[in-house]
XYZ file of N, CA and C in Angstrom:
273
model
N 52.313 63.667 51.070
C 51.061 63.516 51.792
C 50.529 62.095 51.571
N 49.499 61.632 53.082
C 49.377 60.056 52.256
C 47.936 60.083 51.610
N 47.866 59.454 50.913
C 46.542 59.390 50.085
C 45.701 57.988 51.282
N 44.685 58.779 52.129
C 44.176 57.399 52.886
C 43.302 57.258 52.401
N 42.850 57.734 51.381
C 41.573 57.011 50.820
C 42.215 55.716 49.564
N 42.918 56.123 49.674
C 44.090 54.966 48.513
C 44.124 53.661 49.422
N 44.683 54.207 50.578
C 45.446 53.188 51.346
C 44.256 52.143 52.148
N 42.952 52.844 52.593
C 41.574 52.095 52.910
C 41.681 50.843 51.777
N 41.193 51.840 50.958
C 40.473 51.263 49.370
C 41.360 49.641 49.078
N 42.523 49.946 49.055
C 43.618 48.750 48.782
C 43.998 48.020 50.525
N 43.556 48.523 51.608
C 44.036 47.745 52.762
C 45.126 48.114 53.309
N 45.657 48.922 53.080
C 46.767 49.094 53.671
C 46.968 50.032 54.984
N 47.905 49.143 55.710
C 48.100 50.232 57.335
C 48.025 51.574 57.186
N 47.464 52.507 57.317
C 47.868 53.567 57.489
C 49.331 53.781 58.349
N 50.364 55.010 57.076
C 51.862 54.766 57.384
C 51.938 55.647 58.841
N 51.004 56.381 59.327
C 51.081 57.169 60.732
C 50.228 56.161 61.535
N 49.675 55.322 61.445
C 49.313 54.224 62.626
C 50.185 53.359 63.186
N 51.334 53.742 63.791
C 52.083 52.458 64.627
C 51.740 52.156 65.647
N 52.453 51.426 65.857
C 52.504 51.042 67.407
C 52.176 51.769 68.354
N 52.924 52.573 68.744
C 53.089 53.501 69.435
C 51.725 54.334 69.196
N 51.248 54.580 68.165
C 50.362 55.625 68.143
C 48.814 55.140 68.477
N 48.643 53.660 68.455
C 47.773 52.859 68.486
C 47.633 52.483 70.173
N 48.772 53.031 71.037
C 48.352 52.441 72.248
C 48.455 53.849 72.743
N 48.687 54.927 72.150
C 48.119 55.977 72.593
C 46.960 56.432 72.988
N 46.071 55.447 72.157
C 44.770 55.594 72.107
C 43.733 55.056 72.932
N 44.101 53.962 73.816
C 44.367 53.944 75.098
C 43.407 54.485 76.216
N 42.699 54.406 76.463
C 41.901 55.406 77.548
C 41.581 57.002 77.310
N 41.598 57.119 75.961
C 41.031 58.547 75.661
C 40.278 58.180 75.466
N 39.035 59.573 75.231
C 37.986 60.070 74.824
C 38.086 60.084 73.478
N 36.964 59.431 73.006
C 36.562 59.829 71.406
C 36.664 61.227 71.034
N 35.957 61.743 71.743
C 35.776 63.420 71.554
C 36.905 64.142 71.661
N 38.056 63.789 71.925
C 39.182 64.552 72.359
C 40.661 63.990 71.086
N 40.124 62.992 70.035
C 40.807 62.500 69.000
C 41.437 63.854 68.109
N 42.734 63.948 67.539
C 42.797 65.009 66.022
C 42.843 64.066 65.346
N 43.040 64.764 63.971
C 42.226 64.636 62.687
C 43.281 62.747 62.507
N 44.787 62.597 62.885
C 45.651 61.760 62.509
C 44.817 60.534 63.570
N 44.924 60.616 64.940
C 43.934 59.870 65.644
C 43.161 59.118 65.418
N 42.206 59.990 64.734
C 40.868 59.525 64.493
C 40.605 58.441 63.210
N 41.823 59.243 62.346
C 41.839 58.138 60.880
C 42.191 56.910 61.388
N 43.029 56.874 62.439
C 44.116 55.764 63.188
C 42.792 54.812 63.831
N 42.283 55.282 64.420
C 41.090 54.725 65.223
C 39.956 54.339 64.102
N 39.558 55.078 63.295
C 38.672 54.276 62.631
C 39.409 52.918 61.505
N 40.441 53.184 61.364
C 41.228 51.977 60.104
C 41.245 50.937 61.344
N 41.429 51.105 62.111
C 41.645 49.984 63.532
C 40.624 49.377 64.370
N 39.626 50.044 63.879
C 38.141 49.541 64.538
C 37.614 48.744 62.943
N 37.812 49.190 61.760
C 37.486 48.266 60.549
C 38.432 47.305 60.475
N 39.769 47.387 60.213
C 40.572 46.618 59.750
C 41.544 46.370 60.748
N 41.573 46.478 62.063
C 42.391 45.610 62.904
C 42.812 44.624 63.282
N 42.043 43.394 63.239
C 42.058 42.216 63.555
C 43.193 41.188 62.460
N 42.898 42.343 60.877
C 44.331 42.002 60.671
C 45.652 42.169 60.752
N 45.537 43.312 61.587
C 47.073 43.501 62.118
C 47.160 43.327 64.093
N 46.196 42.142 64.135
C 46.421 41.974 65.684
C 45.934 42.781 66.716
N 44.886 44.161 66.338
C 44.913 44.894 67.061
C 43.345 45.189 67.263
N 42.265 45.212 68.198
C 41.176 44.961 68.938
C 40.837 46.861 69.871
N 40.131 47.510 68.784
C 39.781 48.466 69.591
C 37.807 48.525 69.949
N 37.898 48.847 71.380
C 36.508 48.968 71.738
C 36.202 50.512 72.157
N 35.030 50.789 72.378
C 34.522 51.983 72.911
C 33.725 51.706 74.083
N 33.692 52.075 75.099
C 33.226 52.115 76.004
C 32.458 53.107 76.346
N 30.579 53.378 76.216
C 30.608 54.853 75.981
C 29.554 54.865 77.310
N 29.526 55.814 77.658
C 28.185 56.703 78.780
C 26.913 56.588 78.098
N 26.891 57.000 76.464
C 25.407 57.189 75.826
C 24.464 56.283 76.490
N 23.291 56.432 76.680
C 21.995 55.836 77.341
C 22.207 54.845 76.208
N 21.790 53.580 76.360
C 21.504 52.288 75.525
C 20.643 52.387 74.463
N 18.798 52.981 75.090
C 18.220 53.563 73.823
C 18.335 53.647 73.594
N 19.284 55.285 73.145
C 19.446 56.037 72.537
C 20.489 55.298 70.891
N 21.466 54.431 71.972
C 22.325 53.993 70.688
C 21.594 52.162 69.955
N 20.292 52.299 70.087
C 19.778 51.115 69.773
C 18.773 51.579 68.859
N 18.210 53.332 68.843
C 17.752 53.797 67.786
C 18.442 54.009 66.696
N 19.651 53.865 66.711
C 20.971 54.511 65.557
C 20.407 53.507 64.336
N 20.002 54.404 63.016
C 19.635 53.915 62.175
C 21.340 53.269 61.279
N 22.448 53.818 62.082
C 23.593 53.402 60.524
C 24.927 53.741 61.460
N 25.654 53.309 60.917
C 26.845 53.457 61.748
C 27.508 54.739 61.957
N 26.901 56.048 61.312
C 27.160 57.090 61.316
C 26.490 58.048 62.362
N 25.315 57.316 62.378
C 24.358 58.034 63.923
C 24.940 57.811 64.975
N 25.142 56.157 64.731
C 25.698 55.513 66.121
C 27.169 56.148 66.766
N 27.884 56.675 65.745
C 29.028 57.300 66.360
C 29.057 59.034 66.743
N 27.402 59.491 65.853
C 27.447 60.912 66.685
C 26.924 60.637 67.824
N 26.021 59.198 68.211
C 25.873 59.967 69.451
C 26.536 59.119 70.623
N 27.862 58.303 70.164
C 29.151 57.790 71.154
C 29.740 59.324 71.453
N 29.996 60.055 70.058
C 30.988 61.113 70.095
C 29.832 62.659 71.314
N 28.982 62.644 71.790
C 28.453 63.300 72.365
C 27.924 63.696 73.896
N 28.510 62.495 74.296
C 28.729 61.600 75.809
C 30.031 60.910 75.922
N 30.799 61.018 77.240
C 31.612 60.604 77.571
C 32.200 59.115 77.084
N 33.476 58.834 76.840
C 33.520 57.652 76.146
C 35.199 56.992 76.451
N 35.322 56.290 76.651
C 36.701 55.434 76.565
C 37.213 54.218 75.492
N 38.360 54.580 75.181
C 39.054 53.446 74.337
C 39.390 52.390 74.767
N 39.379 51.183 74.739
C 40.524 50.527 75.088
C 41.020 49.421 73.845
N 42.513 49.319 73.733
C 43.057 49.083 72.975
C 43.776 47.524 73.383
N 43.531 46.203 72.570
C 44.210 45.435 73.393
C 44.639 44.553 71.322
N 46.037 44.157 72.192
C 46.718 43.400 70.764
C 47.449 42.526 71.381
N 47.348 41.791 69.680
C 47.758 40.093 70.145
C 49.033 40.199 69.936
């Protein structure tokens, strides 16, 4: 099993984030991520840029709404609660 709180902590790729799994991600929905996904997507929205790789969200949420977000944890319940798109672009 991988230890990803090991692998954060020290920087390291997560060993199920490749290539392949990273451009999967691609024009989905946040809301529609599993559990491997989602680890994939958040190590890649923190730590991408050192492995070349640039993920955005594109979301529906009203602007207010995500300009009240006291912390980065609000701000993603309420991306994850309205329609939303990935897009994934690498150097």
């Amino acid at each position: 099993m991988v230890d990803m709180a090991k692998q954060r902590r020290f920087g390291v790729k997560p060993e199920f984030a490749t290539q392949v799994s990273i451009e999967e991600l691609h024009g989905r929905d946040v809301a529609t991520l599993n559990a491997d996904e989602k680890a994939a997507f958040d190590f890649f929205v923190t730590q991408g840029r050192k492995y070349g790789v640039a993920i955005s969200v594109i979301s529906e949420a009203p602007q207010e709404e995500l300009e009240r977000a006291n912390s980065r944890q609000q701000y993603d319940e309420i991306v994850e609660r309205y329609p939303s798109r990935i897009t994934v672009t690498s150097n």
